[in-house]
Short mmCIF file of C-alpha atoms in Angstrom, two decimals:
data_model
loop_
_atom_site.label_atom_id
_atom_site.label_comp_id
_atom_site.label_asym_id
_atom_site.label_seq_id
_atom_site.Cartn_x
_atom_site.Cartn_y
_atom_site.Cartn_z
CA MET N 1 133.71 68.83 122.03
CA ASN N 2 133.75 72.01 120.13
CA ASN N 3 134.73 72.06 116.29
CA PRO N 4 138.14 72.73 115.91
CA HIS N 5 137.73 75.07 112.98
CA HIS N 6 136.50 77.86 114.51
CA LEU N 7 134.71 80.07 112.75
CA ASN N 8 135.97 83.82 112.31
CA PRO N 9 133.53 85.77 112.39
CA THR N 10 134.85 88.39 109.86
CA SER N 11 135.66 86.13 107.13
CA LEU N 12 134.13 86.22 103.61
CA LYS N 13 132.92 82.57 104.64
CA SER N 14 131.14 83.73 107.60
CA ARG N 15 129.78 86.90 105.84
CA PHE N 16 128.36 85.64 102.98
CA THR N 17 126.87 82.64 104.83
CA THR N 18 124.71 84.97 106.93
CA ARG N 19 123.57 87.12 103.91
CA PHE N 20 122.38 84.51 102.28
CA LEU N 21 120.73 82.67 104.50
CA ARG N 22 118.73 85.74 105.70
CA ALA N 23 117.81 85.98 101.68
CA LEU N 24 116.92 82.21 101.66
CA THR N 25 114.45 82.01 104.47
CA LYS N 26 112.92 85.49 103.45
CA ILE N 27 112.60 83.65 99.70
CA ARG N 28 111.20 80.57 101.45
CA ALA N 29 108.73 83.04 103.45
CA GLN N 30 106.82 84.61 101.00
CA LYS N 31 106.89 80.88 99.06
CA PRO N 32 105.67 78.11 100.31
CA ILE N 33 106.98 75.10 98.35
CA SER N 34 103.30 73.32 98.13
CA SER N 35 102.82 75.10 95.05
CA SER N 36 105.52 73.94 92.95
CA SER N 37 104.97 73.54 89.42
CA PRO N 38 108.49 74.16 87.34
CA THR N 39 107.56 77.69 86.21
CA GLU N 40 107.38 78.22 90.17
CA ILE N 41 110.37 76.62 90.63
CA PHE N 42 112.32 78.40 88.20
CA ARG N 43 111.17 81.59 89.22
CA ARG N 44 112.33 80.83 93.02
CA TYR N 45 115.88 79.85 91.18
CA ARG N 46 116.40 82.97 89.97
CA ARG N 47 115.44 84.59 93.11
CA ILE N 48 117.99 82.29 95.23
CA LYS N 49 120.43 83.15 92.23
CA VAL N 50 119.84 87.15 92.62
CA ALA N 51 120.03 86.47 96.22
CA ALA N 52 123.34 84.43 96.04
CA ASP N 53 125.08 87.34 93.65
CA LYS N 54 123.84 89.78 95.79
CA SER N 55 124.79 88.59 99.47
CA MET N 56 128.49 87.63 97.59
CA ALA N 57 128.31 91.01 96.26
CA TYR N 58 127.13 92.68 99.59
CA SER N 59 129.69 90.67 101.44
CA VAL N 60 132.49 91.91 99.61
CA ARG N 61 131.48 95.54 99.99
CA SER N 62 133.02 97.98 97.29
CA ARG N 63 136.72 96.66 97.93
CA ARG N 64 136.35 95.35 94.38
CA ILE N 65 135.72 96.22 91.09
CA TRP N 66 133.55 93.11 90.38
CA SER N 67 131.44 93.32 93.03
CA ARG N 68 130.70 97.09 92.53
CA ALA N 69 129.86 96.55 89.03
CA MET N 70 127.66 93.43 90.41
CA LEU N 71 125.70 95.90 93.29
CA TRP N 72 125.25 98.06 90.31
CA LYS N 73 123.82 95.80 88.03
CA LEU N 74 121.90 94.42 90.89
CA ARG N 75 120.75 97.92 91.84
CA SER N 76 120.02 99.24 88.22
CA ARG N 77 117.60 95.91 87.83
CA SER N 78 116.08 96.48 90.71
CA TYR N 79 115.16 99.91 90.36
CA ARG N 80 113.78 98.82 86.44
CA ARG N 81 110.98 96.51 88.15
CA GLN N 82 110.47 98.85 90.95
CA ASP N 83 109.35 101.89 88.70
CA PRO N 84 109.29 101.72 84.96
CA CYS N 85 109.95 105.13 84.44
CA SER N 86 112.90 105.53 86.67
CA GLY N 87 114.26 101.89 85.92
CA ARG N 88 113.94 103.41 81.80
CA ARG N 89 115.85 106.58 83.07
CA SER N 90 118.44 104.78 85.15
CA GLY N 91 118.69 102.10 82.91
CA LYS N 92 119.36 104.38 80.41
CA THR N 93 121.96 106.13 81.96
CA ASN N 94 123.98 103.19 82.60
CA GLN N 95 123.25 101.61 79.35
CA ALA N 96 124.99 104.91 78.27
CA ILE N 97 128.02 104.85 80.48
CA MET N 98 128.24 101.17 80.15
CA LYS N 99 128.30 101.80 75.97
CA LYS N 100 130.76 104.59 75.98
CA SER N 101 132.94 102.58 77.98
CA SER N 102 132.40 99.29 76.08
CA ASN N 103 132.89 101.23 72.98
CA GLU N 104 136.04 102.99 74.29
CA ASN N 105 136.96 99.59 75.25
CA THR N 106 136.48 98.21 72.10
CA THR N 107 138.21 100.75 69.91
CA THR N 108 141.40 101.02 71.72
CA ARG N 109 141.19 97.30 71.43
CA ARG N 110 143.29 96.66 74.39
CA GLU N 111 146.49 95.40 72.83
CA ASP N 112 148.78 96.28 76.28
CA GLY N 113 151.63 94.97 74.10
CA VAL N 114 150.75 91.27 75.25
CA GLY N 115 149.10 88.72 73.22
CA PHE N 116 145.99 87.91 75.02
CA VAL N 117 143.44 89.92 73.68
CA GLU N 118 140.90 87.69 72.79
CA GLU N 119 141.30 85.07 76.11
CA ALA N 120 140.95 88.44 77.69
CA ASP N 121 137.72 89.61 76.56
CA GLU N 122 136.67 86.61 77.17
CA LEU N 123 137.50 86.95 80.73
CA ARG N 124 136.28 90.27 80.47
CA GLN N 125 132.61 88.84 79.67
CA LEU N 126 132.53 86.75 82.71
CA VAL N 127 133.88 88.49 84.92
CA PRO N 128 131.22 91.38 86.36
CA GLY N 129 132.53 94.57 85.28
CA GLY N 130 135.22 93.26 83.65
CA GLU N 131 134.89 95.73 80.46
CA THR N 132 136.57 98.27 82.17
CA MET N 133 139.53 96.66 83.34
CA ASN N 134 142.99 96.63 81.69
CA LEU N 135 144.77 93.51 82.00
CA CYS N 136 146.46 93.95 84.94
CA ASN N 137 143.48 94.69 87.32
CA LEU N 138 141.35 92.15 85.24
CA LEU N 139 143.55 89.33 86.43
CA ASP N 140 143.56 90.46 90.19
CA GLU N 141 140.06 91.17 89.94
CA THR N 142 139.53 87.09 88.57
CA ALA N 143 141.39 86.08 90.96
CA HIS N 144 139.04 87.20 94.04
CA TYR N 145 136.38 86.58 92.27
CA ILE N 146 137.17 82.59 91.79
CA LYS N 147 137.83 82.80 95.48
CA CYS N 148 134.62 84.08 96.35
CA LEU N 149 132.51 81.65 93.76
CA THR N 150 134.78 78.67 94.98
CA THR N 151 133.15 79.91 98.54
CA GLN N 152 129.77 79.91 97.80
CA VAL N 153 130.15 76.46 95.87
CA GLN N 154 131.71 74.94 98.84
CA LEU N 155 128.65 76.60 100.84
CA PHE N 156 126.19 75.18 98.61
CA SER N 157 127.26 71.85 97.55
CA PRO N 158 126.90 69.81 101.25
CA ILE N 159 123.12 70.61 101.15
CA GLY N 160 122.14 67.68 98.88
CA LYS N 161 124.69 65.53 100.95
CA GLY N 162 123.03 66.92 103.80
CA MET W 1 183.39 115.17 76.40
CA GLU W 2 185.15 111.45 76.39
CA SER W 3 188.85 112.75 76.18
CA ASN W 4 187.83 114.65 79.47
CA ALA W 5 186.82 110.88 80.94
CA GLY W 6 190.44 109.67 81.52
CA THR W 7 191.65 106.45 80.72
CA THR W 8 190.32 104.10 77.86
CA GLU W 9 188.68 101.61 80.18
CA THR W 10 186.67 104.22 81.28
CA ARG W 11 185.60 105.75 77.68
CA SER W 12 184.50 102.03 77.21
CA ASN W 13 182.66 101.60 80.10
CA VAL W 14 181.46 105.10 81.06
CA THR W 15 179.71 106.77 78.24
CA VAL W 16 178.03 109.87 79.52
CA PRO W 17 174.81 110.85 78.03
CA ASP W 18 175.01 113.05 75.00
CA GLY W 19 172.79 115.80 74.89
CA GLY W 20 171.60 115.84 78.16
CA GLU W 21 172.20 118.90 79.93
CA VAL W 22 173.72 117.45 82.90
CA ALA W 23 176.27 115.80 80.30
CA ALA W 24 178.40 119.42 80.61
CA PHE W 25 177.36 119.79 84.01
CA GLU W 26 179.20 116.29 84.48
CA SER W 27 182.27 116.75 82.27
CA LEU W 28 183.76 119.50 84.42
CA GLN W 29 183.19 117.67 87.34
CA PHE W 30 184.95 114.61 85.88
CA THR W 31 188.23 116.26 85.00
CA ASP W 32 188.02 117.47 88.89
CA GLU W 33 187.66 114.43 90.11
CA ILE W 34 189.72 112.21 88.01
CA HIS W 35 193.08 114.88 88.80
CA ARG W 36 192.42 114.19 92.24
CA LEU W 37 191.79 110.15 91.78
CA ILE W 38 194.93 109.86 89.24
CA SER W 39 197.05 112.24 91.66
CA ALA W 40 196.27 110.58 94.88
CA PRO W 41 197.93 107.03 95.70
CA GLY W 42 195.32 104.42 94.97
CA THR W 43 195.13 101.97 97.26
CA ASP W 44 194.22 99.81 93.68
CA ASN W 45 193.61 100.23 90.44
CA ALA W 46 190.40 98.69 91.39
CA SER W 47 189.18 101.49 93.77
CA SER W 48 189.69 104.23 90.96
CA PHE W 49 188.20 102.55 88.23
CA THR W 50 185.19 101.49 90.46
CA ALA W 51 185.37 105.22 91.68
CA LEU W 52 185.42 106.09 88.25
CA LEU W 53 182.54 103.86 87.30
CA GLU W 54 180.91 105.33 90.44
CA LEU W 55 181.05 109.06 88.73
CA PRO W 56 178.35 109.32 86.01
CA ALA W 57 176.06 111.84 86.59
CA THR W 58 174.05 110.72 88.91
CA GLN W 59 176.75 110.83 91.43
CA VAL W 60 178.87 113.93 90.37
CA VAL W 61 175.44 115.81 90.18
CA GLU W 62 174.95 114.61 93.71
CA LEU W 63 177.95 115.65 95.06
CA LEU W 64 177.44 119.23 93.43
CA HIS W 65 174.27 119.80 94.64
CA SER W 66 174.13 118.48 98.40
CA PRO W 67 178.11 117.77 99.86
CA GLU W 68 177.00 118.46 102.97
CA SER W 69 174.39 114.83 102.61
CA VAL W 70 177.77 113.27 101.47
CA LYS W 71 179.50 114.58 104.26
CA LEU W 72 177.39 113.44 106.56
CA ILE W 73 177.08 109.86 104.46
CA VAL W 74 180.51 109.82 104.82
CA ALA W 75 180.39 110.83 108.78
CA SER W 76 177.80 108.22 109.19
CA ALA W 77 179.35 105.22 107.37
CA PRO W 78 181.56 103.28 109.33
CA ASN W 79 184.02 102.44 105.85
CA VAL W 80 185.46 105.91 106.01
CA GLU W 81 188.65 104.83 108.39
CA ASP W 82 189.15 101.74 105.96
CA PHE W 83 190.35 103.14 103.33
CA LYS W 84 193.70 104.49 104.65
CA GLY W 85 195.83 106.76 102.54
CA SER W 86 194.26 108.68 99.57
CA PHE W 87 190.91 110.16 100.54
CA HIS W 88 189.28 108.49 97.63
CA PHE W 89 186.11 110.60 98.61
CA PRO W 90 184.17 109.46 95.32
CA SER W 91 184.75 106.31 95.84
CA ASN W 92 183.76 106.56 99.38
CA THR W 93 180.66 108.04 98.82
CA GLY W 94 179.63 106.03 96.25
CA LEU W 95 180.19 102.55 98.31
CA ILE W 96 179.14 104.26 101.51
CA GLN W 97 175.88 106.02 99.76
CA LYS W 98 175.46 102.19 98.82
CA ASP W 99 176.37 100.68 102.06
CA ALA W 100 174.26 103.25 103.77
CA ARG W 101 171.62 102.06 101.96
CA PHE W 102 172.50 98.53 101.98
CA SER W 103 173.39 98.13 105.83
CA VAL W 104 173.99 94.51 105.65
CA PHE W 105 176.93 95.31 103.24
CA SER W 106 178.75 97.98 105.54
CA GLY W 107 180.85 95.58 107.07
CA GLU W 108 182.26 94.54 104.27
CA GLY W 109 183.05 97.37 101.81
CA ASN W 110 186.39 96.92 101.96
CA ASN W 111 187.16 93.80 100.88
CA LYS W 112 183.93 94.42 97.71
CA ASN W 113 185.78 97.31 96.62
CA GLU W 114 189.42 95.51 96.32
CA LYS W 115 188.01 92.24 94.88
CA SER W 116 185.14 94.03 92.82
CA ASN W 117 187.69 94.01 89.16
CA SER W 118 188.10 90.44 88.99
CA PRO W 119 184.67 89.20 89.49
CA GLU W 120 183.77 92.05 86.89
CA MET W 121 184.65 90.13 83.91
CA THR W 122 182.50 87.36 85.12
CA SER W 123 179.84 89.69 86.41
CA LYS W 124 179.10 90.25 82.79
CA ASN W 125 178.70 86.25 81.98
CA SER W 126 176.85 85.44 85.46
CA SER W 127 175.15 88.96 85.54
CA ALA W 128 172.36 87.06 83.18
CA ASN W 129 172.18 84.36 86.30
CA LEU W 130 172.15 86.77 89.06
CA GLU W 131 169.53 89.51 87.57
CA LYS W 132 166.76 89.77 89.20
CA ALA W 133 163.61 91.88 88.44
CA VAL W 134 163.02 93.87 91.67
CA LYS W 135 160.93 96.63 92.20
CA SER W 136 163.01 97.89 95.23
CA GLU W 137 166.34 97.47 96.14
CA PRO W 138 165.73 96.82 99.87
CA ALA W 139 164.11 93.84 98.59
CA GLU W 140 166.84 92.77 96.48
CA THR W 141 169.47 92.97 99.89
CA VAL W 142 167.34 91.58 101.93
CA SER W 143 167.11 88.51 98.93
CA SER W 144 170.72 88.53 98.71
CA LEU W 145 171.32 88.12 102.33
CA PRO W 146 171.83 84.02 102.40
CA LEU W 147 174.43 84.62 99.33
CA VAL W 148 177.78 84.21 100.17
CA SER W 149 179.87 87.22 100.01
CA ASP W 150 181.14 86.98 96.45
CA PRO W 151 177.87 86.72 94.74
CA THR W 152 176.71 89.51 96.65
CA MET W 153 179.82 91.59 95.14
CA GLU W 154 178.61 90.42 92.03
CA ASN W 155 175.27 91.53 92.66
CA ARG W 156 176.82 94.77 93.28
CA ASN W 157 178.44 95.03 90.29
CA ILE W 158 175.51 94.73 88.46
CA LYS W 159 173.54 97.47 90.20
CA ARG W 160 176.71 99.55 89.35
CA LYS W 161 176.32 98.22 86.12
CA ASP W 162 172.83 98.72 85.85
CA ARG W 163 173.15 102.30 87.53
CA GLU W 164 175.04 103.13 84.30
CA LYS W 165 172.54 101.82 81.89
CA LYS W 166 169.82 104.06 83.65
CA VAL W 167 172.06 106.88 83.17
CA LYS W 168 172.60 106.25 79.54
CA GLY W 169 168.55 106.97 79.78
CA SER W 170 166.98 109.52 79.63
CA THR W 171 168.13 112.62 82.48
CA LYS W 172 164.83 112.05 84.26
CA LYS W 173 165.78 108.67 84.94
CA SER W 174 169.01 109.79 86.66
CA LYS W 175 167.46 112.27 88.67
CA THR W 176 165.12 110.26 90.15
CA ALA W 177 167.88 107.86 90.76
CA THR W 178 169.76 110.52 92.54
CA ASN W 179 166.33 111.57 94.61
CA GLU W 180 165.98 107.75 95.41
CA ARG W 181 170.15 107.95 97.08
CA LEU W 182 169.43 110.80 98.85
CA GLU W 183 166.62 109.35 100.42
CA ASP W 184 166.33 107.00 103.45
CA ALA W 185 166.60 103.04 102.28
CA GLU W 186 163.93 101.98 103.07
CA LYS W 187 161.26 105.12 101.18
CA LEU W 188 161.91 104.24 97.36
CA PRO W 189 159.22 106.70 95.79
CA TYR W 190 159.70 105.40 92.93
CA VAL W 191 158.96 102.04 91.22
CA HIS W 192 162.55 100.37 90.23
CA VAL W 193 162.77 98.38 87.54
CA ARG W 194 166.15 96.33 86.63
CA ALA W 195 167.29 97.15 82.97
CA ARG W 196 168.87 94.24 81.89
CA ARG W 197 171.40 94.07 80.05
CA GLY W 198 170.93 95.12 76.43
CA GLN W 199 167.71 96.34 76.87
CA ALA W 200 166.32 99.29 75.94
CA THR W 201 166.16 101.74 79.28
CA ASP W 202 163.94 104.85 78.12
CA SER W 203 160.85 105.11 79.76
CA HIS W 204 158.57 103.55 77.84
CA SER W 205 160.19 100.73 77.30
CA LEU W 206 160.44 100.25 81.50
CA ALA W 207 157.39 100.66 82.36
CA GLU W 208 156.35 98.61 79.73
CA ARG W 209 158.40 96.27 81.16
CA ALA W 210 157.12 96.77 84.96
CA ARG W 211 153.90 96.31 83.54
CA ARG W 212 154.81 93.18 81.96
CA GLU W 213 156.10 91.77 85.31
CA LYS W 214 153.05 92.58 87.40
CA ILE W 215 150.96 90.59 84.95
CA ASN W 216 153.44 87.71 84.82
CA ALA W 217 153.19 88.00 88.85
CA ARG W 218 149.14 87.84 88.73
CA MET W 219 149.32 85.04 86.38
CA LYS W 220 151.70 82.67 88.73
CA LEU W 221 148.83 83.80 91.50
CA LEU W 222 145.82 82.67 89.13
CA GLN W 223 147.71 79.62 88.39
CA GLU W 224 147.90 78.23 91.89
CA LEU W 225 144.24 78.96 92.40
CA VAL W 226 143.10 77.51 89.63
CA PRO W 227 143.63 73.53 89.79
CA GLY W 228 145.78 71.99 87.18
CA CYS W 229 147.08 75.16 86.02
CA ASN W 230 150.69 74.45 86.93
CA LYS W 231 151.99 72.50 84.37
CA ILE W 232 150.63 74.14 81.75
CA SER W 233 153.14 77.02 79.69
CA GLY W 234 152.08 79.26 77.93
CA THR W 235 150.05 82.21 79.13
CA ALA W 236 147.65 81.76 76.31
CA LEU W 237 146.50 78.39 77.36
CA VAL W 238 146.40 79.34 81.20
CA LEU W 239 144.06 81.72 80.53
CA ASP W 240 141.94 79.34 78.80
CA GLU W 241 142.15 77.32 81.60
CA ILE W 242 141.42 79.88 83.67
CA ILE W 243 138.22 81.11 81.78
CA ASN W 244 137.10 77.34 81.75
CA HIS W 245 137.33 77.04 85.53
CA VAL W 246 135.47 80.06 85.73
CA GLN W 247 133.22 79.32 83.21
CA SER W 248 132.50 76.03 85.77
CA LEU W 249 132.45 77.72 88.91
CA GLN W 250 129.57 79.81 87.42
CA ARG W 251 127.92 77.03 86.12
CA GLN W 252 128.29 75.06 89.81
CA VAL W 253 126.79 78.04 91.66
CA GLU W 254 123.60 78.10 89.25
CA PHE W 255 123.40 74.49 89.55
CA LEU W 256 123.23 74.67 93.54
CA SER W 257 120.86 76.94 93.73
CA MET W 258 118.50 75.38 91.41
CA ARG W 259 118.98 72.89 93.73
CA LEU W 260 118.11 74.41 96.62
CA ALA W 261 115.27 76.03 95.14
CA THR W 262 113.92 72.57 94.37
CA VAL W 263 115.43 70.19 97.29
CA ASN W 264 113.23 71.19 99.93
CA PRO W 265 111.68 73.98 102.01
CA ARG W 266 113.75 73.94 105.16
CA ILE W 267 117.28 73.49 104.80
CA ASP W 268 118.77 74.43 107.61
CA PHE W 269 122.48 74.64 107.37
CA ASN W 270 125.02 72.67 109.27
CA LEU W 271 127.94 75.13 110.45
CA ASP W 272 130.06 72.67 110.54
CA SER W 273 129.61 70.79 107.58
CA LEU W 274 129.53 74.34 105.87
CA PHE W 275 132.75 75.09 106.38
CA THR W 276 134.28 71.53 106.71
CA PRO W 277 132.69 69.66 104.10
CA GLU W 278 134.68 66.76 104.87
CA SER W 279 133.43 65.95 108.18
CA GLY W 280 130.91 63.10 108.12
CA SER W 281 128.22 63.18 109.89
CA THR W 282 125.87 65.74 110.66
CA MET W 283 124.43 64.44 113.89
CA ASP W 284 127.50 64.94 115.63
CA GLY W 285 126.28 66.68 118.99
CA GLY W 286 129.28 68.10 119.35
CA ASN W 287 128.73 71.05 116.93
CA PHE W 288 126.55 73.36 118.51
CA PRO W 289 124.98 71.43 121.13
CA SER W 290 122.26 74.00 121.72
CA LEU W 291 121.50 73.87 118.03
CA VAL W 292 120.62 70.46 116.90
CA THR W 293 117.26 69.88 116.18
CA PRO W 294 115.75 66.97 114.46
CA LEU W 295 113.66 68.00 112.03
CA ILE W 296 111.23 65.96 110.21
CA TRP W 297 110.17 67.33 106.84
CA PRO W 298 106.86 66.85 105.12
CA ASP W 299 106.91 64.84 102.30
CA VAL W 300 107.73 66.85 99.58
CA GLN W 301 107.00 65.61 95.44
CA VAL W 302 110.28 66.27 95.02
CA ASN W 303 111.36 63.26 93.12
CA GLY W 304 109.06 64.09 90.04
CA TYR W 305 110.55 67.15 89.76
CA ARG W 306 113.85 66.09 90.19
CA LYS W 307 113.23 63.53 86.96
CA GLN W 308 112.39 66.77 85.44
CA PHE W 309 114.91 68.72 86.24
CA GLN W 310 117.47 66.16 85.21
CA HIS W 311 116.06 65.71 81.99
CA GLN W 312 116.37 69.91 81.67
CA TRP W 313 119.98 69.91 83.23
CA HIS W 314 122.70 68.22 81.79
CA PHE W 315 125.66 68.65 84.17
CA ASP W 316 128.26 65.98 83.10
CA THR W 317 131.16 67.17 85.42
CA LEU W 318 128.90 67.93 88.07
CA LYS W 319 127.06 66.56 91.06
CA GLN W 320 124.75 64.16 88.92
CA PRO W 321 125.07 60.86 91.32
CA ILE W 322 123.99 62.75 94.07
CA TRP W 323 120.63 63.30 92.48
CA GLY W 324 119.86 59.29 92.90
CA ARG W 325 121.30 59.56 96.59
CA GLU W 326 119.14 62.22 97.85
CA GLU W 327 116.89 61.36 100.23
CA VAL W 328 114.76 64.38 100.92
CA CYS W 329 113.28 63.13 104.12
CA ASN W 330 116.26 61.99 105.69
CA ASN W 331 118.11 65.17 105.72
CA TYR W 332 119.30 66.01 108.51
CA VAL W 333 120.81 69.09 109.39
CA THR W 334 121.26 71.19 112.37
CA LEU W 335 119.03 74.47 112.63
CA GLU W 336 120.97 77.86 112.56
CA ASN W 337 117.88 80.13 111.66
CA SER W 338 115.25 80.93 113.45
CA LEU W 339 113.17 82.17 110.88
CA LEU W 340 112.85 79.33 109.11
CA SER W 341 110.77 78.05 111.70
CA CYS W 342 107.66 79.95 111.01
CA ASP W 343 107.56 78.00 107.77
CA SER W 344 106.35 74.68 109.07
CA SER W 345 104.09 74.22 111.95
CA ALA W 346 105.68 70.91 112.44
CA ASN W 347 108.92 71.88 112.92
CA SER W 348 109.70 70.75 116.97
CA ALA W 349 112.82 72.57 116.94
CA THR W 350 114.16 74.19 119.77
CA LEU W 351 115.35 77.83 118.41
CA HIS W 352 117.67 79.66 119.98
CA ALA W 353 118.41 82.56 117.15
CA ASN W 354 120.24 84.68 119.56
CA GLN W 355 122.96 82.07 120.06
CA LEU W 356 123.41 81.63 117.23
CA LYS W 357 123.60 84.53 115.67
CA MET W 358 126.07 85.75 118.79
CA GLU W 359 128.28 82.60 117.68
CA LEU W 360 128.11 84.01 113.93
#
């Protein structure tokens, strides 16, 4: 008897699952769990977390501002790690760009005529790439980001239960 | 200019925009039209009244600049024959254009025209109730379809009034309205925002109002996404709730990935349980029969680490009872990735990696 919930092969869930599992197996292949000191585990945890973020961002491609920002962050981080010189360069340019945009935002203060400035700023810090969004786009991106996060949680949570 | 507008009623209701370059134009045409209207035997006072109401800048400019289109519209609309007697050209075109756009009302134009005056007084009261902030007028027609004819009439009166108010604004707005009317009903190149009663109609506040409405629509969507937000009133609190939800989701993902890192080396995800978390047993043979593989994991000293992490991680909200329940060795999940098999030699799984990927 087949599972009545047939998977849509192009849905966000399936894309994320495949990517994440691939990344997970790569991580597992690299370091066998036998050597598990807390630092090791922590390092793996970081790698898994990055893998989760990355696979989610890749599943969304560049369709969303937050996914683009996340991919950008990941790439800049990887560049920095690989080659310190190029990393410095790219890091500088990235930082310069981000600083410029954030400066613009802070000076303009994004009043927008609606009174949600503090909450909006908090939300901007939470959602990746949120600093460069006006309130309208921010709400859009938040909705999609929430949807993706809930997908992630749904996929991860049966791990413990088996 | 206002003296040319004719009756006192019209003066009170129709204010030609002062100082606009179109205004001078209108006043000249006003006189012509009004003379024509007054001289012709009117079917109704209402018709001439509404006709005069129709005449503010948009209509007149149209009539001036594109008489042929008006003729076409007149020819196409079925209402021409309804207006017996006088050839109330402007009123016809006004209603006909509206009918051309709102094809739903095409059969009812005559009745609406005659009955238009009486509900107009009441429409002012009911306009507040019936006002809808819509982006495109065809959408509004669709939404008002199930209403009875009277409310639809009132809607039209409201639209007429709103069009007046739009006229009071900048000429740019009036030109956009005329452009819009000349086009097909379905193609509305401009975002239309209803100017409500008593509200400013200059372009800045209209744009702001459009933005605010967009923001409110998105807030509603977010409220539906975030559980428990529907009862909260007040957008600041809703935003706080959303922020909390996003933070909790992020923490959950962190926590679960930490668990992934510590718990076991070979978690094979049961696709079924992934996508339908409520499905109970993973030992169901019917999930992916070719992929079911029993896995016996080597005993991993996970418990010690688990305790450590219990101290380190204090997640009140999240699945702490699962820590205690969890038996690593007895986790039984069906195989999904053949790549995992290279990890352990104790694996007795039969791997159908290609089938896997195809099914995915």
